[in-house]
mmCIF file of N, CA and C in Angstrom:
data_model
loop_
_atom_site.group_PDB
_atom_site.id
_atom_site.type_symbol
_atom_site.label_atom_id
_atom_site.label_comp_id
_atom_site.label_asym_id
_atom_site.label_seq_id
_atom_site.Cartn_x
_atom_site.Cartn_y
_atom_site.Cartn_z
ATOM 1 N N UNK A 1 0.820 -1.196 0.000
ATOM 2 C CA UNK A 1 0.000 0.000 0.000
ATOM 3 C C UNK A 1 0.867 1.264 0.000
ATOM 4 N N UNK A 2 1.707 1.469 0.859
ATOM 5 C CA UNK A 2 2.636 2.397 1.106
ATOM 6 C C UNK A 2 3.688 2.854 -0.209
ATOM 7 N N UNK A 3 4.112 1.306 -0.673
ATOM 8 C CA UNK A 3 4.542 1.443 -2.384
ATOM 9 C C UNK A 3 3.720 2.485 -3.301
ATOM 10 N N UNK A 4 2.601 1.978 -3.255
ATOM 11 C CA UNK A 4 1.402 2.561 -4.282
ATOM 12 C C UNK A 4 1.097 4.079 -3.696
ATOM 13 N N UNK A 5 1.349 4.486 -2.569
ATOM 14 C CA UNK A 5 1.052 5.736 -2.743
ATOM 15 C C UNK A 5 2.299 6.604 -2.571
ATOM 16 N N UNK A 6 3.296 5.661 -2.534
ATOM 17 C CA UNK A 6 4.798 6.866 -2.978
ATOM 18 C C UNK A 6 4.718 6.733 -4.407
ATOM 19 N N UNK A 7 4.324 6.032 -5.050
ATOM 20 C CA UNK A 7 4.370 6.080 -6.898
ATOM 21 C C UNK A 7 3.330 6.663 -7.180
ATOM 22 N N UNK A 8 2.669 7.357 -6.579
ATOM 23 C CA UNK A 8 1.466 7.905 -7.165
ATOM 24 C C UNK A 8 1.878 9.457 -6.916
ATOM 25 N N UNK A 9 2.603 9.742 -5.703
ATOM 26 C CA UNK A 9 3.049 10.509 -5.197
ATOM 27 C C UNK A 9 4.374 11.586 -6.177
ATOM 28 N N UNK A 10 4.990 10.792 -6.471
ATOM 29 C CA UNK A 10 6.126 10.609 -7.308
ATOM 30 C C UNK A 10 5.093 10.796 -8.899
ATOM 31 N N UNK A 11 4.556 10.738 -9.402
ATOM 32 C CA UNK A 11 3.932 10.378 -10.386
ATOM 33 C C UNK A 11 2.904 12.019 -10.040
ATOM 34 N N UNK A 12 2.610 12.171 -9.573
ATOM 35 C CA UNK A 12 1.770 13.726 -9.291
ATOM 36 C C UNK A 12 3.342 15.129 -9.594
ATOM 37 N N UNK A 13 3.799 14.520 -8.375
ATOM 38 C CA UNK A 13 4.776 15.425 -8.685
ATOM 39 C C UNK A 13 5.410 15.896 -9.526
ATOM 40 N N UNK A 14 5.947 14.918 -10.703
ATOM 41 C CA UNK A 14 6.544 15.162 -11.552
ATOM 42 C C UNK A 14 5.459 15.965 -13.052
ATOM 43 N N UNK A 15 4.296 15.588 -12.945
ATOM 44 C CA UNK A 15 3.328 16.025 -13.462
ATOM 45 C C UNK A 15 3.085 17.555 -13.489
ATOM 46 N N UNK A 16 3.429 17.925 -11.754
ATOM 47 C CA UNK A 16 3.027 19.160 -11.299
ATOM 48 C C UNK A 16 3.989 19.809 -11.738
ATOM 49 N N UNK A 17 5.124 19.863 -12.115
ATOM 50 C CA UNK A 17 6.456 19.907 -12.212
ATOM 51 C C UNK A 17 6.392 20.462 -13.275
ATOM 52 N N UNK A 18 5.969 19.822 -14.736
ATOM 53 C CA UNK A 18 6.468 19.998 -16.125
ATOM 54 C C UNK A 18 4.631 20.204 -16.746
ATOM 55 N N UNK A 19 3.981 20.988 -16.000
ATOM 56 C CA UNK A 19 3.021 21.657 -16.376
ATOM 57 C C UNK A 19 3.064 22.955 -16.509
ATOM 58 N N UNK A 20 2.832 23.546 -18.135
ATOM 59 C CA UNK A 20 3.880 25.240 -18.345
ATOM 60 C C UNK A 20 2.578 25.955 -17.322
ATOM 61 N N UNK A 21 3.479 27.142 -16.465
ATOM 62 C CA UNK A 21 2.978 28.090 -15.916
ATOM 63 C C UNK A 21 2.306 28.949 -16.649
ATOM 64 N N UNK A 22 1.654 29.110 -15.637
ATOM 65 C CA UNK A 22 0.312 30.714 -16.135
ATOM 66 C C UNK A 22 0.419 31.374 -15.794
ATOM 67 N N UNK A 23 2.007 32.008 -15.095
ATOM 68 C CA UNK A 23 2.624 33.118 -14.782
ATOM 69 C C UNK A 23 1.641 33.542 -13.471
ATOM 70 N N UNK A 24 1.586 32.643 -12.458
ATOM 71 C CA UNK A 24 1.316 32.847 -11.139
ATOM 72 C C UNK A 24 1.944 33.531 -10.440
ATOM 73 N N UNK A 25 2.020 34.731 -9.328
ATOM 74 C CA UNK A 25 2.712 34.935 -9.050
ATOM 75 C C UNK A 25 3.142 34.855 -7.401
ATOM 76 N N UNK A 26 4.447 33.913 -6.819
ATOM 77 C CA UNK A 26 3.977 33.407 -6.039
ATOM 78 C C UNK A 26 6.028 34.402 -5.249
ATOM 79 N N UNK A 27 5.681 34.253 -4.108
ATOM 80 C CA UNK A 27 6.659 35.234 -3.096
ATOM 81 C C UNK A 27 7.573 34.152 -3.138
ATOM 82 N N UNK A 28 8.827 34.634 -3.601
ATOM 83 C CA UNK A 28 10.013 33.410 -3.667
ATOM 84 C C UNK A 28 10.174 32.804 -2.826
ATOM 85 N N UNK A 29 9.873 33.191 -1.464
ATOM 86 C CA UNK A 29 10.106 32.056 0.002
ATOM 87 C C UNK A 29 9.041 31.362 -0.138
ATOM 88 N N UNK A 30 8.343 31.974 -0.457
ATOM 89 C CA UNK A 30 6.765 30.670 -0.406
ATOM 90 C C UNK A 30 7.228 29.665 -1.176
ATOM 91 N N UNK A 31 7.284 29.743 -2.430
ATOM 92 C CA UNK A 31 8.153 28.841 -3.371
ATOM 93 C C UNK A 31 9.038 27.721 -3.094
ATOM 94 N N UNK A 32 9.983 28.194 -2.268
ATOM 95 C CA UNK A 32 11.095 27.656 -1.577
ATOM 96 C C UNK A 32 10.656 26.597 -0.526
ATOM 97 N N UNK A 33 9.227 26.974 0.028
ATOM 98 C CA UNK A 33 8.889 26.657 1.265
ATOM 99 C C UNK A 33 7.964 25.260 0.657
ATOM 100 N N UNK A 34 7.738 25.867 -0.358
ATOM 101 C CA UNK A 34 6.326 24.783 -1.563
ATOM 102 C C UNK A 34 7.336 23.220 -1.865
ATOM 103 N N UNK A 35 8.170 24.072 -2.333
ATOM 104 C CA UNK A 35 9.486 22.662 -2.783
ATOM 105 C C UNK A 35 9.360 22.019 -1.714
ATOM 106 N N UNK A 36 10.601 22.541 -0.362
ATOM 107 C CA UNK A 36 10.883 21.964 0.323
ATOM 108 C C UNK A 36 10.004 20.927 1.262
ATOM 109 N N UNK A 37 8.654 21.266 0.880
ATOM 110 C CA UNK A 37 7.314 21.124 2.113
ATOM 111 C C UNK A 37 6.859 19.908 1.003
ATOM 112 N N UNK A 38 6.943 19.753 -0.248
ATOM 113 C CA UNK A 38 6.542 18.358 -1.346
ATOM 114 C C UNK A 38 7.325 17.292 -1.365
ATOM 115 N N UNK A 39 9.124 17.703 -1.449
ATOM 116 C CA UNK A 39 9.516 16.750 -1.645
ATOM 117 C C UNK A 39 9.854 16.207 0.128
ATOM 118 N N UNK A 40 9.536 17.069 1.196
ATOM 119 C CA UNK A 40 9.868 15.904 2.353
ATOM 120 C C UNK A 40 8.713 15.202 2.556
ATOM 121 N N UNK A 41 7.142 15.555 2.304
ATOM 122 C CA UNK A 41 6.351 14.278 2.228
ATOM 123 C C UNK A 41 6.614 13.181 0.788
ATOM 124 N N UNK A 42 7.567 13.667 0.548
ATOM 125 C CA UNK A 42 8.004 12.365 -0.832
ATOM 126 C C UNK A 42 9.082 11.539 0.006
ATOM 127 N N UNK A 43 9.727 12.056 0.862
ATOM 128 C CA UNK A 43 10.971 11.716 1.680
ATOM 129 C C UNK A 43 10.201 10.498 2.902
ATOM 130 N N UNK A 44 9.264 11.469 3.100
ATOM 131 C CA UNK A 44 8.538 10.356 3.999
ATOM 132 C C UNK A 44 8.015 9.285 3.394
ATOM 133 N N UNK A 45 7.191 9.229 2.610
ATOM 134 C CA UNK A 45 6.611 8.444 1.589
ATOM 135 C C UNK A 45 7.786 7.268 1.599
ATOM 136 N N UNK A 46 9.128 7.948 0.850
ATOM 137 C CA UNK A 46 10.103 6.693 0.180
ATOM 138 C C UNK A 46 10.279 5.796 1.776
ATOM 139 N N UNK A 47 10.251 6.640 2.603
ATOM 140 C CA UNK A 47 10.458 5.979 3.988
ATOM 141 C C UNK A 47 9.616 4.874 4.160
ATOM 142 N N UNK A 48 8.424 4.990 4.437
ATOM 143 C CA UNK A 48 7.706 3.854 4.445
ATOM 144 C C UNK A 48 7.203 3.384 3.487
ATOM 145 N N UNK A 49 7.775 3.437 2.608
ATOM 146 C CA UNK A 49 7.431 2.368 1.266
ATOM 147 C C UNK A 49 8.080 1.433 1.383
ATOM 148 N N UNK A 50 9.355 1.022 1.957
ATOM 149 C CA UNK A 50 10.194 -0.268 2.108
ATOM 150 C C UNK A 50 10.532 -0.399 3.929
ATOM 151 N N UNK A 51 11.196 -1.346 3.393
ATOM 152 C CA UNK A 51 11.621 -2.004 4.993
ATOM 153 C C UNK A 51 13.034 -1.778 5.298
ATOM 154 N N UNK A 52 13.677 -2.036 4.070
ATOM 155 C CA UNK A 52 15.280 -2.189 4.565
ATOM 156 C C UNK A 52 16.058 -0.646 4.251
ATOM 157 N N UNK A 53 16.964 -0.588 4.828
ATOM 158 C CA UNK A 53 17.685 0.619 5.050
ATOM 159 C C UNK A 53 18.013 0.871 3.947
ATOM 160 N N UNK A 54 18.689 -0.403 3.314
ATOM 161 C CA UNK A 54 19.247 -0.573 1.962
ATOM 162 C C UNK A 54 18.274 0.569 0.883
ATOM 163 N N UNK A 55 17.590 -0.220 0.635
ATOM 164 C CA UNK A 55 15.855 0.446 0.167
ATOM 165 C C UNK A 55 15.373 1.627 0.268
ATOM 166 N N UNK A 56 15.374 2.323 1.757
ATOM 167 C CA UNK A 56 14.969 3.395 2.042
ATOM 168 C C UNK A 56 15.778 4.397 1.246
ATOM 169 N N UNK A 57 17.384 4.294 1.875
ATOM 170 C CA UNK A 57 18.166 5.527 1.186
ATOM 171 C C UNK A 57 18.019 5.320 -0.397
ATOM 172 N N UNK A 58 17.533 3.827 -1.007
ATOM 173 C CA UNK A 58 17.984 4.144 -2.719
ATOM 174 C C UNK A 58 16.826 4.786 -2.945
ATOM 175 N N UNK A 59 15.576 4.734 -2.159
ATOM 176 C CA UNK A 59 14.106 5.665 -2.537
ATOM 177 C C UNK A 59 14.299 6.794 -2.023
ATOM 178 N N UNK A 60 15.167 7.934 -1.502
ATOM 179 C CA UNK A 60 15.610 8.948 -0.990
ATOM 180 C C UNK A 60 16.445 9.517 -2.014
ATOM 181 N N UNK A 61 17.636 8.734 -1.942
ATOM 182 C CA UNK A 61 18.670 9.305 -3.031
ATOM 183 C C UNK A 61 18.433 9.110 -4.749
ATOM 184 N N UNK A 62 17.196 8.331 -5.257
ATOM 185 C CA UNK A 62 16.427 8.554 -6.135
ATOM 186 C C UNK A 62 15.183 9.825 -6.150
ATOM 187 N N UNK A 63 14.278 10.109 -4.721
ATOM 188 C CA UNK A 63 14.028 11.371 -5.001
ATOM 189 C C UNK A 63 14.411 12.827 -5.173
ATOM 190 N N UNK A 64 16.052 12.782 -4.346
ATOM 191 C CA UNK A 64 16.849 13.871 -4.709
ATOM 192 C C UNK A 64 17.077 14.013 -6.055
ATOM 193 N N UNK A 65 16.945 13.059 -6.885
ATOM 194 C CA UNK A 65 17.469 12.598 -7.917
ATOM 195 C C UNK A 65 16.680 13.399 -9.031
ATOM 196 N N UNK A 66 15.296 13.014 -9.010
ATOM 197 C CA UNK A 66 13.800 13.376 -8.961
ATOM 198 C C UNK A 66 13.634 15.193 -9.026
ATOM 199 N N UNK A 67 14.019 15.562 -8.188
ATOM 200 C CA UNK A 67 14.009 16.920 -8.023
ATOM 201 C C UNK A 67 15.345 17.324 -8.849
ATOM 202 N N UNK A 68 16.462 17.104 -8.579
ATOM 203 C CA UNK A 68 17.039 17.691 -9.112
ATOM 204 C C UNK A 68 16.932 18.001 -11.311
ATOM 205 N N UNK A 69 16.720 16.362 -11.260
ATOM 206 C CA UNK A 69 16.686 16.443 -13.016
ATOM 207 C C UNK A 69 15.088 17.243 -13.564
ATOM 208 N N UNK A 70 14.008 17.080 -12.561
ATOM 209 C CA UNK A 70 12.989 18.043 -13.162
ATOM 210 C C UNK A 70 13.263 19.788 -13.219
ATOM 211 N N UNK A 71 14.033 20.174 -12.174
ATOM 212 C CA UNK A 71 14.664 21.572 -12.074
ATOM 213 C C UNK A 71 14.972 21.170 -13.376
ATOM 214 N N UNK A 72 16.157 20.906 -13.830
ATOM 215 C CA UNK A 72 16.787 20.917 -15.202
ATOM 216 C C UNK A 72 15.681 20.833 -16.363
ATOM 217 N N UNK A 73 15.028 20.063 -16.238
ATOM 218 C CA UNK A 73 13.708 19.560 -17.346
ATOM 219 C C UNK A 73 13.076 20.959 -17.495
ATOM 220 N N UNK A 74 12.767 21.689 -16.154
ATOM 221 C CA UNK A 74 11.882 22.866 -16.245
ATOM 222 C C UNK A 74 12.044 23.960 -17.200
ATOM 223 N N UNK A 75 13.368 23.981 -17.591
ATOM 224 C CA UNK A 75 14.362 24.860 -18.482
ATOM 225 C C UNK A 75 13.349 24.814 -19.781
ATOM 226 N N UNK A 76 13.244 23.792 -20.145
ATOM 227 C CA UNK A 76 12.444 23.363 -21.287
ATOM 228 C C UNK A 76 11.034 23.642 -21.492
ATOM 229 N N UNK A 77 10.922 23.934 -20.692
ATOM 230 C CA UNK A 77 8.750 23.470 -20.189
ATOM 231 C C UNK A 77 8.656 25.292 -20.712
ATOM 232 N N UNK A 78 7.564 25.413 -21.244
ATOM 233 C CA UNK A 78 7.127 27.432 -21.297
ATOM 234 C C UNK A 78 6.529 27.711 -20.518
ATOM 235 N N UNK A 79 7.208 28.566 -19.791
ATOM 236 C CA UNK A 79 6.314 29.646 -18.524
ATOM 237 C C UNK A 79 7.259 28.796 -17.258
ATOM 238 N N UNK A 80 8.405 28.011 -17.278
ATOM 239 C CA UNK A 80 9.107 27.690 -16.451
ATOM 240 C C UNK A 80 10.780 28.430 -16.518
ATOM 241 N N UNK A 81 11.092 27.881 -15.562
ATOM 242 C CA UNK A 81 12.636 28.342 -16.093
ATOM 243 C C UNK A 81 13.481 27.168 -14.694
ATOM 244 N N UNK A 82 14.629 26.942 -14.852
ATOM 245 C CA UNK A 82 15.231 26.123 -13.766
ATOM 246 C C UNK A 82 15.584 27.084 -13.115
ATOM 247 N N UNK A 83 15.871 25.951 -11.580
ATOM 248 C CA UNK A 83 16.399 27.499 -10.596
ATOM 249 C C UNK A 83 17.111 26.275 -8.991
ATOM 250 N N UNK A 84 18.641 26.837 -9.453
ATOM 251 C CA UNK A 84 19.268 25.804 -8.639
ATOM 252 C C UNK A 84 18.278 25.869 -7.002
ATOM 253 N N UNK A 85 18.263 26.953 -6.659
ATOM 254 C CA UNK A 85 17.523 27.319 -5.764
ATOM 255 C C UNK A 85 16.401 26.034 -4.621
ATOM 256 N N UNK A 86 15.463 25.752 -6.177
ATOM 257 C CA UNK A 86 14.649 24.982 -6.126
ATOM 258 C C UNK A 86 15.198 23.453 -6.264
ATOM 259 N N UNK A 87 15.951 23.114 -6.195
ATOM 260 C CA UNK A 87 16.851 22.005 -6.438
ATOM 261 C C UNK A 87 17.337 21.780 -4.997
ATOM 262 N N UNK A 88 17.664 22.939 -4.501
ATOM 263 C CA UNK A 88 18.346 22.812 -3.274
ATOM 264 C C UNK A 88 17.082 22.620 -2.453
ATOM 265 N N UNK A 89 16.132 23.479 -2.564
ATOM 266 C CA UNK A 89 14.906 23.083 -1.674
ATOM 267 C C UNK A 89 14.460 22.131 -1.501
ATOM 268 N N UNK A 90 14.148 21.290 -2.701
ATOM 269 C CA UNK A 90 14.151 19.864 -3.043
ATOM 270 C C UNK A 90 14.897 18.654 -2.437
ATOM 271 N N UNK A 91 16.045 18.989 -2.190
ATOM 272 C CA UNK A 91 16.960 17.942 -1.541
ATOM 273 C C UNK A 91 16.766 18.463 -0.022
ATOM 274 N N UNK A 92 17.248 19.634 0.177
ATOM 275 C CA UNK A 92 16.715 19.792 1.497
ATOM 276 C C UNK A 92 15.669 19.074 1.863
ATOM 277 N N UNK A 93 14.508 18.999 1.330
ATOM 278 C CA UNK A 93 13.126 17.817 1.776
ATOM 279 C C UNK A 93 13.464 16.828 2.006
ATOM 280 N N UNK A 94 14.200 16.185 1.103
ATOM 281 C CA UNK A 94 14.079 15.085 1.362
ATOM 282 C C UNK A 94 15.623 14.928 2.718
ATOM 283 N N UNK A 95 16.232 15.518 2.525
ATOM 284 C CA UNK A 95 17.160 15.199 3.694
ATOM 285 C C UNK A 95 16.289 15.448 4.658
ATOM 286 N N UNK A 96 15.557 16.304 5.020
ATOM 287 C CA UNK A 96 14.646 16.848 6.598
ATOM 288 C C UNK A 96 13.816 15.726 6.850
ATOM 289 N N UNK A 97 13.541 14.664 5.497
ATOM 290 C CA UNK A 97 12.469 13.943 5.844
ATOM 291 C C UNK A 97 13.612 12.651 6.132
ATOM 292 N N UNK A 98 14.700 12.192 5.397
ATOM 293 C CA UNK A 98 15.299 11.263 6.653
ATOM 294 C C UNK A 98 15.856 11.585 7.636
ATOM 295 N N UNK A 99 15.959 12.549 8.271
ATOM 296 C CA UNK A 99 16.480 13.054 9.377
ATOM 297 C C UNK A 99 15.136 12.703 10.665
ATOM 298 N N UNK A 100 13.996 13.273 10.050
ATOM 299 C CA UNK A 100 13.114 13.696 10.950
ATOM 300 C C UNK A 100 12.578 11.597 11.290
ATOM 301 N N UNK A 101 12.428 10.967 10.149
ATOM 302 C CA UNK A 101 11.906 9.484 9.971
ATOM 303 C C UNK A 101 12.972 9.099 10.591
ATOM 304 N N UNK A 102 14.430 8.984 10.495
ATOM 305 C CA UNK A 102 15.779 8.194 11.607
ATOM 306 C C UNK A 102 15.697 9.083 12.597
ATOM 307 N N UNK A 103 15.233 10.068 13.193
ATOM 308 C CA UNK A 103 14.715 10.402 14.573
ATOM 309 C C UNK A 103 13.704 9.458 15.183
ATOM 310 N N UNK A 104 12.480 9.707 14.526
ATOM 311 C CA UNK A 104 10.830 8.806 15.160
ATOM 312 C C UNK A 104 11.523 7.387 14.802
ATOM 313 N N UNK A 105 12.292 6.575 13.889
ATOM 314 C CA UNK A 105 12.440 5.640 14.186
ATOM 315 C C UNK A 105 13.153 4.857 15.455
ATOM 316 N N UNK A 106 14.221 6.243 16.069
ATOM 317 C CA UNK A 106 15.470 5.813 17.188
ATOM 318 C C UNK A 106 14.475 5.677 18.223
ATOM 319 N N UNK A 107 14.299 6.947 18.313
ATOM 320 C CA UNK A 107 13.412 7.530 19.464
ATOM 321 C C UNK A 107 11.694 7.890 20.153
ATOM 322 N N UNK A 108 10.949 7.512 18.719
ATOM 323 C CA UNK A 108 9.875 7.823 19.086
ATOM 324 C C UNK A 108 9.314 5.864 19.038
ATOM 325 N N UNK A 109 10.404 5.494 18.027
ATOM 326 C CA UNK A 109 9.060 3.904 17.823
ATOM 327 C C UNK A 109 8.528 3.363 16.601
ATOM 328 N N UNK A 110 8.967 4.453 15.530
ATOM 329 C CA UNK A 110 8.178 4.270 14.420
ATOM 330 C C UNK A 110 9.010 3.013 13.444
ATOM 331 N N UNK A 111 9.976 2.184 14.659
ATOM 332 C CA UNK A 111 10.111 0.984 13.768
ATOM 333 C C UNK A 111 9.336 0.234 12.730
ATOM 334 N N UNK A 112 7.967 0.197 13.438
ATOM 335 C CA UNK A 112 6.776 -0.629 12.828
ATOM 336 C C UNK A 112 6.153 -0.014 11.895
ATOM 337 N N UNK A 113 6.753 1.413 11.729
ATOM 338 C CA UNK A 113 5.583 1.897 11.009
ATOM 339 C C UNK A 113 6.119 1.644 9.436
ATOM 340 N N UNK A 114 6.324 0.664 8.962
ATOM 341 C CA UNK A 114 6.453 0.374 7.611
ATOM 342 C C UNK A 114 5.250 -0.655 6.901
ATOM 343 N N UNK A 115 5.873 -1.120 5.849
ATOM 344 C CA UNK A 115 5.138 -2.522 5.563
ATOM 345 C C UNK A 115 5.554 -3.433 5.830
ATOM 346 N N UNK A 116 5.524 -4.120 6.702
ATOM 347 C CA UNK A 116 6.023 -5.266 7.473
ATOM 348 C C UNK A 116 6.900 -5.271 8.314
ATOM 349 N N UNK A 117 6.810 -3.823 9.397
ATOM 350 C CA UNK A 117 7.412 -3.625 10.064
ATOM 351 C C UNK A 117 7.686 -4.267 10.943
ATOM 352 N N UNK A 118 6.567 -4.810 11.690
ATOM 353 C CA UNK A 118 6.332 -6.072 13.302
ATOM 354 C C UNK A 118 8.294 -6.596 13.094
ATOM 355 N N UNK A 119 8.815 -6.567 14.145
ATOM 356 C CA UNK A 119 9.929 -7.535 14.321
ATOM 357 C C UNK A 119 11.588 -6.247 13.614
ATOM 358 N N UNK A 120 10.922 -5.495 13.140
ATOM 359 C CA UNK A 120 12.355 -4.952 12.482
ATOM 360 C C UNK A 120 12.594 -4.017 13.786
ATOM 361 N N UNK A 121 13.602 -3.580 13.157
ATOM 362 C CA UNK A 121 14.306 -2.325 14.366
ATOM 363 C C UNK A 121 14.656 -0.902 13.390
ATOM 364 N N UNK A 122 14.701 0.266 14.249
ATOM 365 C CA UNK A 122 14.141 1.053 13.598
ATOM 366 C C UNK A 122 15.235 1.693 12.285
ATOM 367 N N UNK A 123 16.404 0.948 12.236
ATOM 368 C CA UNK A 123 17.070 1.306 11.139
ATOM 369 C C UNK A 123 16.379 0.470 10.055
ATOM 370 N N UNK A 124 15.607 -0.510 10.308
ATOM 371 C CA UNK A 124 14.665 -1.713 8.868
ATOM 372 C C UNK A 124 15.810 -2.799 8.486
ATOM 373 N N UNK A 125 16.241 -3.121 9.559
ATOM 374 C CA UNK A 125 16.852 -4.735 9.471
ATOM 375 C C UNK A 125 15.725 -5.431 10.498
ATOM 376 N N UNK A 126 16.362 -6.436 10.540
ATOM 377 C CA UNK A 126 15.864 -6.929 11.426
ATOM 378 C C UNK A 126 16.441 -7.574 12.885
ATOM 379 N N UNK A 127 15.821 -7.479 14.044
ATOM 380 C CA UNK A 127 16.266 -7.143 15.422
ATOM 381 C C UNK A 127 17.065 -8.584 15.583
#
């Protein structure tokens, strides 16, 4: 389940991404704040979409991945433009979101909270 709604997730985003603007006009921190605030529920998402650590970081360091090459893509799109900026916001998410998920996993418990969590420990090996 958790799979299916980080690929759907992932699959919106990139959508939202390379849809040409209608010259909205939005306050550059808001912007900044928009990135950073999408891709760490994508960060979370890749989090509990798998079990193993292994897993987690390649669904992390694939959504940095994610953000960074659509910045570049945006160059292309009309009514966009790239903007390292937003790239950085982007990774920032997703770093805040394994930071904040290997916190609740040490310390709060959220070992279990995966798909088939019962029995793992909160790095997603098993105990």
């Amino acid at each position: 389940m958790f799979q299916l709604i980080f690929i759907a997730y992932v699959v919106f985003v990139i959508a939202a991404s390379l849809i040409p603007e209608a010259g909205t006009s939005i306050v550059v921190y808001q912007d900044k704040i928009a990135h950073l605030t999408a891709y760490f529920v994508m960060g979370v998402l890749a989090w509990t979409a798998v079990t193993t650590m292994k897993r987690k970081l390649y669904l992390l360091l694939s959504s940095v991945l994610i953000g960074v090459v659509l910045e570049f893509v945006q160059e292309f799109v009309p009514g966009r433009s790239m903007d390292i900026a937003d790239a950085a916001a982007n990774t920032a998410g997703v770093v805040l979101a394994y930071l904040v998920c290997r916190f609740c996993a040490e310390y709060v418990g959220w070992g279990t909270f995966a798909p088939g969590g019962k029995g793992k420990s909160p790095s997603g090996g098993t105990e």
